[in-house]
PDB file of C-alpha atoms in Angstrom:
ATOM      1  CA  UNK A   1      55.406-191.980  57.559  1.00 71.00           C
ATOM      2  CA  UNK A   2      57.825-188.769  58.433  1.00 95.00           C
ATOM      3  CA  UNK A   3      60.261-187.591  60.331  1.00 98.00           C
ATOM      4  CA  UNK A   4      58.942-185.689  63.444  1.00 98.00           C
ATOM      5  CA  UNK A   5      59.371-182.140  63.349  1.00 98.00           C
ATOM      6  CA  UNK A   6      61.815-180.465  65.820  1.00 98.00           C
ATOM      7  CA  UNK A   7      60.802-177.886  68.288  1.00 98.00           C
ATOM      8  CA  UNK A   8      61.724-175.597  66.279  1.00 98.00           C
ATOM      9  CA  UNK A   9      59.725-176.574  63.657  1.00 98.00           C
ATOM     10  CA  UNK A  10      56.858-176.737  65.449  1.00 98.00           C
ATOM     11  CA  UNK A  11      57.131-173.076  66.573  1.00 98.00           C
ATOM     12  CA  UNK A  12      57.524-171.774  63.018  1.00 98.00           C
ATOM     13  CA  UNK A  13      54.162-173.303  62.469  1.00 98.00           C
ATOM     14  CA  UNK A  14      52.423-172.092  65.383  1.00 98.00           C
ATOM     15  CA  UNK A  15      53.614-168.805  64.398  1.00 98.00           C
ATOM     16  CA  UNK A  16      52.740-169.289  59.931  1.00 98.00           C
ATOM     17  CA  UNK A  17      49.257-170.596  61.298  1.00 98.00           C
ATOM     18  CA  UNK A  18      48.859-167.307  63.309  1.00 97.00           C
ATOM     19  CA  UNK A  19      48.146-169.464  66.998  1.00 98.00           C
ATOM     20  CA  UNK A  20      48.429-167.530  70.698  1.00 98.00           C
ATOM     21  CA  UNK A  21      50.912-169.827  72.125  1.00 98.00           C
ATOM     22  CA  UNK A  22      53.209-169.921  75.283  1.00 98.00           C
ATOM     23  CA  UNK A  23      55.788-172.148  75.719  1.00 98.00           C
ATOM     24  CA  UNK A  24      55.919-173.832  79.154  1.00 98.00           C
ATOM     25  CA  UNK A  25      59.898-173.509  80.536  1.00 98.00           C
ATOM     26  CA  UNK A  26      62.151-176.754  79.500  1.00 98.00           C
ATOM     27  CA  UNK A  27      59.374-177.963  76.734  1.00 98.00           C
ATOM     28  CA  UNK A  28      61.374-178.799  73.669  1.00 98.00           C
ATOM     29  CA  UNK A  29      63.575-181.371  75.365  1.00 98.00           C
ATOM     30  CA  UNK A  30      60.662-182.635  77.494  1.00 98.00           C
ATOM     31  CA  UNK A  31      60.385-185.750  76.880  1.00 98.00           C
ATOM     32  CA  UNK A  32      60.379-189.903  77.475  1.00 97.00           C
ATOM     33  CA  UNK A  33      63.486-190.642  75.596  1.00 96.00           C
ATOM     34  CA  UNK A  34      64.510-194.338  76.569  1.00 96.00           C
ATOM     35  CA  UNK A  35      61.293-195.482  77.319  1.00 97.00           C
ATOM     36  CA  UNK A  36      60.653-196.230  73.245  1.00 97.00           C
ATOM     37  CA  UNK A  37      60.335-194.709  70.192  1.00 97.00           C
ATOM     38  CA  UNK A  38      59.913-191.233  68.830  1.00 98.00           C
ATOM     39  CA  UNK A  39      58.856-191.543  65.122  1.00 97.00           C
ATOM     40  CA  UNK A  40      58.620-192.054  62.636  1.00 97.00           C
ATOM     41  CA  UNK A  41      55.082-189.841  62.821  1.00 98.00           C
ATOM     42  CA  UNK A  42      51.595-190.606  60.936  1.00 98.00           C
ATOM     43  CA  UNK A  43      48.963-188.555  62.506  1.00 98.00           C
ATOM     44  CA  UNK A  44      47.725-186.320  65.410  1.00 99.00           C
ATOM     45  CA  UNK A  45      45.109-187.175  68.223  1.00 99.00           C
ATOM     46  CA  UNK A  46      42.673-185.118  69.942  1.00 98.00           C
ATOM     47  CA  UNK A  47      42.128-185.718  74.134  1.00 98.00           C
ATOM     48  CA  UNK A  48      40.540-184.122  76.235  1.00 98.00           C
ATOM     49  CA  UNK A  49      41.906-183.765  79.748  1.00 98.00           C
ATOM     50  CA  UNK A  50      39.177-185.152  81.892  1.00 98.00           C
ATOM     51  CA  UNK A  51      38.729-182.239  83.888  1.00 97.00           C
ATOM     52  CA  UNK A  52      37.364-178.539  83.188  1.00 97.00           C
ATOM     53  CA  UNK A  53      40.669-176.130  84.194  1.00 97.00           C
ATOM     54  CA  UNK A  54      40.601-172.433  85.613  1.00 95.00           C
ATOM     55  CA  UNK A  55      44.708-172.308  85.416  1.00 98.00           C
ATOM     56  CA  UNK A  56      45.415-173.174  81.987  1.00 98.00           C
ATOM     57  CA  UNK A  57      49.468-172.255  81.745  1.00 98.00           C
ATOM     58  CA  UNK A  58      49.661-173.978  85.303  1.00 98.00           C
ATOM     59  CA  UNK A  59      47.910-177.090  84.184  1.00 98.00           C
ATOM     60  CA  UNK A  60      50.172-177.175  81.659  1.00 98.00           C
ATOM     61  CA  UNK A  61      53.063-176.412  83.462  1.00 98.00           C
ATOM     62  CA  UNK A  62      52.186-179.029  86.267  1.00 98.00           C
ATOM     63  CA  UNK A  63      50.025-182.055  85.627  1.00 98.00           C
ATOM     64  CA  UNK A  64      50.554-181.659  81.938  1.00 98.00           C
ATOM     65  CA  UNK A  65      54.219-181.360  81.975  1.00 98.00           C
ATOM     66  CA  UNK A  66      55.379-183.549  85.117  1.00 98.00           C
ATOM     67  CA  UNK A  67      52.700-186.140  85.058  1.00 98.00           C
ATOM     68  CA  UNK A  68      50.884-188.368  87.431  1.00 97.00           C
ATOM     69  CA  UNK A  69      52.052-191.253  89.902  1.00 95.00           C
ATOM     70  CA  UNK A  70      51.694-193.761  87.638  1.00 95.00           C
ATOM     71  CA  UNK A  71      52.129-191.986  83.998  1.00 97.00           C
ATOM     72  CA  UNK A  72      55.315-189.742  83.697  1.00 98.00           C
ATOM     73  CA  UNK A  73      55.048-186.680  81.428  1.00 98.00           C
ATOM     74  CA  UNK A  74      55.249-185.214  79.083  1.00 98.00           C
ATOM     75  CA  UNK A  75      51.212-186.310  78.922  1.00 98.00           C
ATOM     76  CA  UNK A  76      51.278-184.315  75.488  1.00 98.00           C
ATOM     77  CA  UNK A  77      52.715-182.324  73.059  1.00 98.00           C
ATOM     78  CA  UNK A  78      50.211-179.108  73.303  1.00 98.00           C
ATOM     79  CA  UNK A  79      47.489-178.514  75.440  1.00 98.00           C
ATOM     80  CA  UNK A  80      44.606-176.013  74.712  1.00 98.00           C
ATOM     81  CA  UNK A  81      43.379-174.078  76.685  1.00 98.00           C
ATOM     82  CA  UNK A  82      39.806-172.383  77.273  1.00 97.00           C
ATOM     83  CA  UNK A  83      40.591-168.917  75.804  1.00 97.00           C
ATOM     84  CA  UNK A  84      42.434-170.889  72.509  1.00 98.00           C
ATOM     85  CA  UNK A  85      45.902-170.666  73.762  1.00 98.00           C
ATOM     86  CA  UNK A  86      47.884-172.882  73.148  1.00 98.00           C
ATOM     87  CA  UNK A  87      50.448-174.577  75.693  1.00 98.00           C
ATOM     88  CA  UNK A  88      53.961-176.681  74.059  1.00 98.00           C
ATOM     89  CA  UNK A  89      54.427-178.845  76.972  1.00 98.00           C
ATOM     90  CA  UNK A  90      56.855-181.613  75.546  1.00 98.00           C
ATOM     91  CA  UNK A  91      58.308-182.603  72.466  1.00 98.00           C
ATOM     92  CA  UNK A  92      59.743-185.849  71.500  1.00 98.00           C
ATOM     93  CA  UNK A  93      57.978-189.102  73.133  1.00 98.00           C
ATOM     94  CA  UNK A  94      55.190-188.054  75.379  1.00 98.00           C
ATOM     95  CA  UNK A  95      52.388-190.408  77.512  1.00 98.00           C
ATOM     96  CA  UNK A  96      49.976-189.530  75.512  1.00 98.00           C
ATOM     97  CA  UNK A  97      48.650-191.887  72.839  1.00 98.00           C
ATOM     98  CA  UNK A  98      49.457-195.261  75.013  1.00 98.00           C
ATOM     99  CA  UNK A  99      47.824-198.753  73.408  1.00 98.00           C
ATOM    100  CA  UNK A 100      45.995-198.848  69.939  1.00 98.00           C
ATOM    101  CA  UNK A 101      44.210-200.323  67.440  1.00 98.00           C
ATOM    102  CA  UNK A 102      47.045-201.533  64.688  1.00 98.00           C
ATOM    103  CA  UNK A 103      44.336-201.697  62.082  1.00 98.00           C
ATOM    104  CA  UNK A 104      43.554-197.929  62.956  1.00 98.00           C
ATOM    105  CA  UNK A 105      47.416-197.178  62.191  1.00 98.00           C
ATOM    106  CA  UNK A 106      47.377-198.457  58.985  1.00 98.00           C
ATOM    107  CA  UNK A 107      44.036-196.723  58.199  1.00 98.00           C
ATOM    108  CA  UNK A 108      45.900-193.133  58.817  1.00 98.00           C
ATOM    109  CA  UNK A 109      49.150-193.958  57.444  1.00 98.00           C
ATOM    110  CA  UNK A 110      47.392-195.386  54.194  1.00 97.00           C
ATOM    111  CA  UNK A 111      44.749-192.230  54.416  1.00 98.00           C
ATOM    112  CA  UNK A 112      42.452-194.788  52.948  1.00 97.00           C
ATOM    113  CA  UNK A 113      39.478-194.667  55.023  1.00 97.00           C
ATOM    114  CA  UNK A 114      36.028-192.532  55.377  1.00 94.00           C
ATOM    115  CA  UNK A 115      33.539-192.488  58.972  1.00 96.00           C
ATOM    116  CA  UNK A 116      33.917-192.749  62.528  1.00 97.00           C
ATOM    117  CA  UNK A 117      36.891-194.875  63.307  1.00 98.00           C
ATOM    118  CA  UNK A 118      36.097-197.845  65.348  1.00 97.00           C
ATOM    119  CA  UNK A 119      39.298-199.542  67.360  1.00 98.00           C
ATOM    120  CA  UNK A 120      38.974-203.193  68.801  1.00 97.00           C
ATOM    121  CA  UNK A 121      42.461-202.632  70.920  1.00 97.00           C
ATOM    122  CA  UNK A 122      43.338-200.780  73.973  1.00 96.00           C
ATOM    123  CA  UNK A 123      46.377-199.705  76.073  1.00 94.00           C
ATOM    124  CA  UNK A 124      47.020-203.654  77.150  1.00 95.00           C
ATOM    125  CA  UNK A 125      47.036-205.099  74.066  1.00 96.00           C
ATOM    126  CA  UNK A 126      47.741-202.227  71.295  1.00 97.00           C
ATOM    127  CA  UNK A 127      50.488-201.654  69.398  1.00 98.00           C
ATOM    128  CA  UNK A 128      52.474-197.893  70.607  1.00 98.00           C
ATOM    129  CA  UNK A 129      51.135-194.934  69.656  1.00 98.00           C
ATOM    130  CA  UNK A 130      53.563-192.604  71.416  1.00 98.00           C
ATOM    131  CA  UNK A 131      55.710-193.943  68.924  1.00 98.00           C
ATOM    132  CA  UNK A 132      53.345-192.805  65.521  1.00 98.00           C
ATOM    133  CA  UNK A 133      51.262-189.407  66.912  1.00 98.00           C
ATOM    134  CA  UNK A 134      51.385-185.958  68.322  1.00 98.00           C
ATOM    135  CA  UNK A 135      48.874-185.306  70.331  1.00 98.00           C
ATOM    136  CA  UNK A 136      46.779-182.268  72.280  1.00 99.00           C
ATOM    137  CA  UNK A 137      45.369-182.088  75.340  1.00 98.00           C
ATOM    138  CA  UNK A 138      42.360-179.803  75.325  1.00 98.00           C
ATOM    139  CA  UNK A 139      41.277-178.390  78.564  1.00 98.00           C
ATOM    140  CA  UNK A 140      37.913-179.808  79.407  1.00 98.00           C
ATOM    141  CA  UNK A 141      36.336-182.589  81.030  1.00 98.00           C
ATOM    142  CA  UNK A 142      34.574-184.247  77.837  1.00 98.00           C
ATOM    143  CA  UNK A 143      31.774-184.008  79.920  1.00 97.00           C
ATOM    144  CA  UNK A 144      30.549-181.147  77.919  1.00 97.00           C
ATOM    145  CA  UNK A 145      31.643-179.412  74.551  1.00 97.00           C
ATOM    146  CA  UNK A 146      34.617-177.594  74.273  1.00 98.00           C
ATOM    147  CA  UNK A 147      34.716-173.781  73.964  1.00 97.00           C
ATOM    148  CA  UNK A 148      34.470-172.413  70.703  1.00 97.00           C
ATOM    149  CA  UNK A 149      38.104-170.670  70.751  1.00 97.00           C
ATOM    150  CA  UNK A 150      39.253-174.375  72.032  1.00 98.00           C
ATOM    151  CA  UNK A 151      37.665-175.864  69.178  1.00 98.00           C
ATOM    152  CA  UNK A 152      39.000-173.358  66.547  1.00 97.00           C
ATOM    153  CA  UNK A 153      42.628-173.820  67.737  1.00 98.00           C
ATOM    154  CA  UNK A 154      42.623-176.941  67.930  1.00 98.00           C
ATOM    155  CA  UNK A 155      41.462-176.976  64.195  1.00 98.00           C
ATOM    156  CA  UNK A 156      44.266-174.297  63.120  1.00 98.00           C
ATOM    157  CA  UNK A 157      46.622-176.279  65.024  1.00 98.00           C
ATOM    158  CA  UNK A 158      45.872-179.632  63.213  1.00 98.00           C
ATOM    159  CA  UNK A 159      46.063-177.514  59.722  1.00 98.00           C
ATOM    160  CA  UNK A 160      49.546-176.441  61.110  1.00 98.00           C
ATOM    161  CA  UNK A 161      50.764-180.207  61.179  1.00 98.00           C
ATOM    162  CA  UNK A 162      49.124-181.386  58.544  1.00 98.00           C
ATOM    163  CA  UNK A 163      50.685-178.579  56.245  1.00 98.00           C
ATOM    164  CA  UNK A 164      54.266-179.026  57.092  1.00 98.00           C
ATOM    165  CA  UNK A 165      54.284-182.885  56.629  1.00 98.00           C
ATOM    166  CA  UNK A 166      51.490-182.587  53.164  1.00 98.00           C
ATOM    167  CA  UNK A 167      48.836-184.849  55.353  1.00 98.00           C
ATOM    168  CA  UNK A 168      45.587-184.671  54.907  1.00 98.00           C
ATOM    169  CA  UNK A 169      42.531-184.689  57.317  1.00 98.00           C
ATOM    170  CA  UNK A 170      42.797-187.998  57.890  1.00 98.00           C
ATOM    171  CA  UNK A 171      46.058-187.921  59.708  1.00 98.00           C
ATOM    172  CA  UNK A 172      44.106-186.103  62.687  1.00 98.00           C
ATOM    173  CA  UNK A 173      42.043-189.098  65.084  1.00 98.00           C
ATOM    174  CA  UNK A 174      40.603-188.888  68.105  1.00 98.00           C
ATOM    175  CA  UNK A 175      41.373-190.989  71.197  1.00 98.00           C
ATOM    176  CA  UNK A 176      38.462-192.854  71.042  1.00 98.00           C
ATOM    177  CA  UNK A 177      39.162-193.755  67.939  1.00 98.00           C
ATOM    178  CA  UNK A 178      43.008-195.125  68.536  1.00 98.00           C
ATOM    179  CA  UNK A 179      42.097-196.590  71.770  1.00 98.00           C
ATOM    180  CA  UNK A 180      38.613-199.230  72.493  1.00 97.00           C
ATOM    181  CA  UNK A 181      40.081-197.535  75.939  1.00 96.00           C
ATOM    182  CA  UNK A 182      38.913-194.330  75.368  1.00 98.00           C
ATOM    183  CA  UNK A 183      36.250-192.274  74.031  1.00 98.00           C
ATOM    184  CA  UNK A 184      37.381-188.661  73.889  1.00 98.00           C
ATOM    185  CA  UNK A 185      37.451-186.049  72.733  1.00 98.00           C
ATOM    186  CA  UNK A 186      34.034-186.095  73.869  1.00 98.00           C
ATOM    187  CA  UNK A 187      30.924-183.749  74.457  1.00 97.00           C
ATOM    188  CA  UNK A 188      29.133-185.460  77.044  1.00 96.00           C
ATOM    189  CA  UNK A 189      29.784-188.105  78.680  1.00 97.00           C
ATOM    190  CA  UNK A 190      31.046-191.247  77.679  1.00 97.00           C
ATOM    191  CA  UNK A 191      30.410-190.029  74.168  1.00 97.00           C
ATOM    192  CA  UNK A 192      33.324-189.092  71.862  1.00 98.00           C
ATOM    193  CA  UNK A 193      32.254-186.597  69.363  1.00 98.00           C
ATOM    194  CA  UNK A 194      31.579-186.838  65.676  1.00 97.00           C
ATOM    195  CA  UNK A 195      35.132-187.159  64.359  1.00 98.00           C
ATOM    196  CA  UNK A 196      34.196-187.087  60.509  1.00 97.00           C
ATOM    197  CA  UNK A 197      32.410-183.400  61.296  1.00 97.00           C
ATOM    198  CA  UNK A 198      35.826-182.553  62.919  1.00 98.00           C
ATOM    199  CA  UNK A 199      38.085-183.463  60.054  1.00 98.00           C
ATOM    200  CA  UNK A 200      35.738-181.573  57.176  1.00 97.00           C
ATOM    201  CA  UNK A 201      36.071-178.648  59.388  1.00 97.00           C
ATOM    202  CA  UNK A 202      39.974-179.055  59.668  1.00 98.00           C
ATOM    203  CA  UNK A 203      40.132-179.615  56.206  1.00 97.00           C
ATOM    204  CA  UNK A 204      37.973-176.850  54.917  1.00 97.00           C
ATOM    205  CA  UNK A 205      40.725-174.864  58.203  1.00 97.00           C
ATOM    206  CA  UNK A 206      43.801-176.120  55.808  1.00 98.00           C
ATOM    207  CA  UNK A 207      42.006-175.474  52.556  1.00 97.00           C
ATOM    208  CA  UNK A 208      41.700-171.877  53.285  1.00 96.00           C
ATOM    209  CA  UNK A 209      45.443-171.951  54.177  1.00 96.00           C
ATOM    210  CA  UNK A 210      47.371-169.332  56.961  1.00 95.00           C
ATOM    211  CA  UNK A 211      45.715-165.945  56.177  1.00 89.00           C
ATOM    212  CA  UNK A 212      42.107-167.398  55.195  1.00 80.00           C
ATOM    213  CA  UNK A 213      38.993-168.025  56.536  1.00 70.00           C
ATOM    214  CA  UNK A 214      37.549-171.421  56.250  1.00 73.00           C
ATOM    215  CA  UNK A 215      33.734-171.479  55.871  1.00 60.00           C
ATOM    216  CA  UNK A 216      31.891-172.032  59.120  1.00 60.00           C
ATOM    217  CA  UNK A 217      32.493-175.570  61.114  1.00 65.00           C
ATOM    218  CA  UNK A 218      29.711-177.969  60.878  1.00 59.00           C
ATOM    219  CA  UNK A 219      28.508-177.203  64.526  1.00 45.00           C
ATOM    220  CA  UNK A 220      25.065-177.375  64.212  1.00 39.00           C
ATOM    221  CA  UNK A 221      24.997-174.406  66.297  1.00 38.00           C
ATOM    222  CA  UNK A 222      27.075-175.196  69.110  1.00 45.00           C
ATOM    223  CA  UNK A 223      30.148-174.896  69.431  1.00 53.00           C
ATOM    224  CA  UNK A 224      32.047-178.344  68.356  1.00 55.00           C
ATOM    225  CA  UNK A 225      30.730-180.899  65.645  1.00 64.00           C
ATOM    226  CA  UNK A 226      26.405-181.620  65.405  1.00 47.00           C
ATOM    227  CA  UNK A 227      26.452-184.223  67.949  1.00 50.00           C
ATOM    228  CA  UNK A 228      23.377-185.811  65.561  1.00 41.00           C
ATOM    229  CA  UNK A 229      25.972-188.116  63.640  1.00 44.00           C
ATOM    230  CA  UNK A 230      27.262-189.566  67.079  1.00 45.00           C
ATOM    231  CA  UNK A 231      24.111-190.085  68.956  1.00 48.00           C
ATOM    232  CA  UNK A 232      21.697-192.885  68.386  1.00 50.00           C
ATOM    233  CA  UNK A 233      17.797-193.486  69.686  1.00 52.00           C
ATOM    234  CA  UNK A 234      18.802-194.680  72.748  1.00 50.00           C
ATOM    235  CA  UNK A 235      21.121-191.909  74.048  1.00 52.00           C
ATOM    236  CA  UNK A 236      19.659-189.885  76.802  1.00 53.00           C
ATOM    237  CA  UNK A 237      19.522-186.357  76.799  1.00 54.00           C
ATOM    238  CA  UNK A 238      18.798-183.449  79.467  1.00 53.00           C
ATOM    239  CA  UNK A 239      15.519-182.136  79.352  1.00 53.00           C
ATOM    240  CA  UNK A 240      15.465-178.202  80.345  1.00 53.00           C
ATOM    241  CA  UNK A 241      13.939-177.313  84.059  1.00 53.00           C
ATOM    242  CA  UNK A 242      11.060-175.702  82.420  1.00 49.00           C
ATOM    243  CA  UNK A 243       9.760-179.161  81.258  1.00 57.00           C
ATOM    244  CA  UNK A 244       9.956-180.599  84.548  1.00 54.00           C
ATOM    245  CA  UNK A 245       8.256-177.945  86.234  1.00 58.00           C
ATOM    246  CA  UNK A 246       5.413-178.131  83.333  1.00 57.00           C
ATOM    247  CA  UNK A 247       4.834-181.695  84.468  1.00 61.00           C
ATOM    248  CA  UNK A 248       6.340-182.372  88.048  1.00 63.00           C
ATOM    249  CA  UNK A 249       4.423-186.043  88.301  1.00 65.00           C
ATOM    250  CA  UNK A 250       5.940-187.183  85.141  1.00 67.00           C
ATOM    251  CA  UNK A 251       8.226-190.113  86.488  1.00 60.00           C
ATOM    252  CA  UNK A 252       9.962-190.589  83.056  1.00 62.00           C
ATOM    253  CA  UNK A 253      11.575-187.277  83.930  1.00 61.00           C
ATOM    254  CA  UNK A 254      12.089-187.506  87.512  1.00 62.00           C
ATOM    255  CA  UNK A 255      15.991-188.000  86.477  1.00 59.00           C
ATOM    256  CA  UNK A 256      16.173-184.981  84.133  1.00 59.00           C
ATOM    257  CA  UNK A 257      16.980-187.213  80.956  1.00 59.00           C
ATOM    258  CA  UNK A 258      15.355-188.480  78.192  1.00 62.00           C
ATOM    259  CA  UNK A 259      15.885-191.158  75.276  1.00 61.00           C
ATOM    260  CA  UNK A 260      16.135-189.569  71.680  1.00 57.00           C
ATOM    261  CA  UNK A 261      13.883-191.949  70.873  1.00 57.00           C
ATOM    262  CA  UNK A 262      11.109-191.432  73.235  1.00 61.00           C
ATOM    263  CA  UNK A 263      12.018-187.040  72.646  1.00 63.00           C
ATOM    264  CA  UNK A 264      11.511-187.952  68.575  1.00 64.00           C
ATOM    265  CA  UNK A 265       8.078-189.830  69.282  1.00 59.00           C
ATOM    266  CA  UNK A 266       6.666-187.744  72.081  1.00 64.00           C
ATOM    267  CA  UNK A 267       7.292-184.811  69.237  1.00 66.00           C
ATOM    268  CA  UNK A 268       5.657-186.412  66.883  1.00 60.00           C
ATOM    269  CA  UNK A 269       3.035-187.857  68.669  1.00 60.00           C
ATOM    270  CA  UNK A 270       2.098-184.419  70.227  1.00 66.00           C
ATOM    271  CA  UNK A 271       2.603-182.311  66.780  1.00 69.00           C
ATOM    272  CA  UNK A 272       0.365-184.868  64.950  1.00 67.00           C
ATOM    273  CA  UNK A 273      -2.511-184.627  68.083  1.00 67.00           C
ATOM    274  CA  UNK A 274      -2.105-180.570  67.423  1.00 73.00           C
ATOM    275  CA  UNK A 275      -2.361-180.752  63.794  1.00 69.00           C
ATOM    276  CA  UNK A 276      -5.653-182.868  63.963  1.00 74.00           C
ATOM    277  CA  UNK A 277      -7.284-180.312  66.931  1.00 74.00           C
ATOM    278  CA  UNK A 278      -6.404-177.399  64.587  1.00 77.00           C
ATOM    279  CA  UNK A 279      -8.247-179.346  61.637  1.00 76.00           C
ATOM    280  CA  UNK A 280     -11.239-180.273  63.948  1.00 77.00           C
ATOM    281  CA  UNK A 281     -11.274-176.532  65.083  1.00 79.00           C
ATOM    282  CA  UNK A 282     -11.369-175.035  61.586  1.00 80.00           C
ATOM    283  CA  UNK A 283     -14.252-177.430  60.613  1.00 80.00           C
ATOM    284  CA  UNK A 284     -16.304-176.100  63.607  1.00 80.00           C
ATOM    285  CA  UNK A 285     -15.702-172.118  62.881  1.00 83.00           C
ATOM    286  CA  UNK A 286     -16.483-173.346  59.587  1.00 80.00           C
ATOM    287  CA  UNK A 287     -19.981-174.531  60.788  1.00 81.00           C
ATOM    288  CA  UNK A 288     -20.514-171.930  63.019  1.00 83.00           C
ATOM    289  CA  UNK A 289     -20.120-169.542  60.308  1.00 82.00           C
ATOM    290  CA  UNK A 290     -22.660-171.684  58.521  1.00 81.00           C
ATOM    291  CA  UNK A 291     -25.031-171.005  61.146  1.00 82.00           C
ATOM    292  CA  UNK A 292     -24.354-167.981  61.605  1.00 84.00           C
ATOM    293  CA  UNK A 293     -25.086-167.405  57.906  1.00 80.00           C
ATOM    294  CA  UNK A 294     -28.273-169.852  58.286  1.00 81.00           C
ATOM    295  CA  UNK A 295     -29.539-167.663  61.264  1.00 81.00           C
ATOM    296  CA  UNK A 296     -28.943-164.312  59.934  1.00 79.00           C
ATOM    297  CA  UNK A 297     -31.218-164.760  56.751  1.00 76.00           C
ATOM    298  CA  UNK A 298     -33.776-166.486  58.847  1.00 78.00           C
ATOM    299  CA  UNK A 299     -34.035-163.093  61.507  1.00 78.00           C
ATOM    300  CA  UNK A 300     -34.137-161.028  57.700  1.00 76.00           C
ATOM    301  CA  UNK A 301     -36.654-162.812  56.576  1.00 77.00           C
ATOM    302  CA  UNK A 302     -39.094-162.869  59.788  1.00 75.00           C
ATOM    303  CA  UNK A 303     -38.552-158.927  59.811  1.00 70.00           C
ATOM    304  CA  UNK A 304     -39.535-158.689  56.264  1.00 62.00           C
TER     305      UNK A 304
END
């Protein structure tokens, strides 16, 4: 547990960490003051917004900032957005967090557990997290992965909070895993992303410290965490156009998806049939080569 930092506070970090920030007009005493408590603080939660954004600073400034009709802003502390810059929208109690998963609160105030975090409460019958978490909006729909300067903000960012109150990776959650509500930050959807991969990397981010360079995020060449450790063999995934014009009658990909576990044993199936043609090939060059051999000595011999 610790005392939430003042907006001040939070600037100095933004600026230690080295972070592009702007600071939306009225932000540091933005906030839902009478409407329950502010602290004391435990961890930080990623979101994403729910919709890709052209405007960031406007976003920020607007929706972010004032709210919708039936949630009053602040809706977060900082928003990211696409280029890595970072937007201070509120500070103090924002709509952010909403209905969680007490169990999950003791598991990041106690820093005492390892995996994917798995809440059984939502927003109706959670205890308040506006009260316990600073959180970021990151400007995307889920729908898809973040950008990589989103993702490597929002990593510097999370170092920059854990540093000044000496938590460690496991202070920083994702919605999806405060809320059986929610399941972002995601990277397609419905699907929140590996949250493990994202704390090693934010880790490794506060390891390095300020002025270093943490080793390379666990991306598994995209651009936020392998997606592997989050999907299972019945997730479907998008096949490319090319494979759909290679077989247009193929009704199992009329919708453009298919199940990991059908892609895994089509794969095999078809690298196994490939392996045994190229075996059945070589033993037929092989006798060919043999008669070849066989035929050679025999025209020889008749012209001796």
């Amino acid at each position: 547990m610790a005392t939430p930092m003042t907006a001040a506070q939070a600037v100095a970090q933004l600026k230690k960490w080295g972070l592009r920030y702007v600071e939306i007009p009225g932000w540091a005493t933005h906030n839902r003051e009478g409407h329950g408590a502010w602290g004391p603080v435990n961890g930080f939660i990623w979101h994403h917004t729910g919709a890709d954004v052209k405007d960031g600073r406007a976003y920020a400034a607007s929706t972010l900032y004032n709210g919708l009709s039936d949630l009053p802003g602040p809706l977060c502390h900082f928003s990211i957005g696409t280029d890595g810059t970072v937007y201070l929208v509120g500070w103090g109690r924002a709509n952010h967090a909403g209905g969680g998963d007490p169990a999950v609160l003791a598991h990041v105030q106690a820093e005492d557990y390892s995996g994917q975090l798995h809440p059984t409460r939502g927003n109706s019958n959670g205890v308040d997290g506006n009260a316990h978490f600073y959180g970021v909006e990151i400007q995307y729909s889920g729908g898809h992965e973040m950008t990589a300067a989103q993702y490597a903000a929002a990593r510097r960012l999370s170092a920059a909070i854990l540093d000044f109150h000496g938590w460690s990776e496991r202070s920083v959650i994702g919605h999806g895993e405060w809320s059986s509500d929610k399941w972002d930050p995601g990277y397609t959807p419905g699907k929140i992303m590996a949250m493990p991969t994202v704390r090693a990397d934010v880790k490794a981010t506060l390891a390095a410290g300020p002025g270093g360079t943490p080793s390379q995020p666990n991306t598994g060449g995209g651009t936020s965490p392998s997606k592997a450790t989050a999907m299972t063999l019945s997730d479907a995934v998008v096949v490319g156009a090319w494979l759909k014009a290679q077989w247009p009658d193929d009704k199992g990909l009329a919708d453009g998806k298919i199940t990991v576990n059908t892609a895994i044993g089509s794969t095999y199936g078809h690298a196994r049939a490939a392996h045994e043609g190229v075996d059945a090939l070589r033993k037929e060059v092989a006798d060919l080569r043999a008669a070849v051999v066989k035929l050679t000595a025999a025209v020889a011999a008749k012209g001796a």
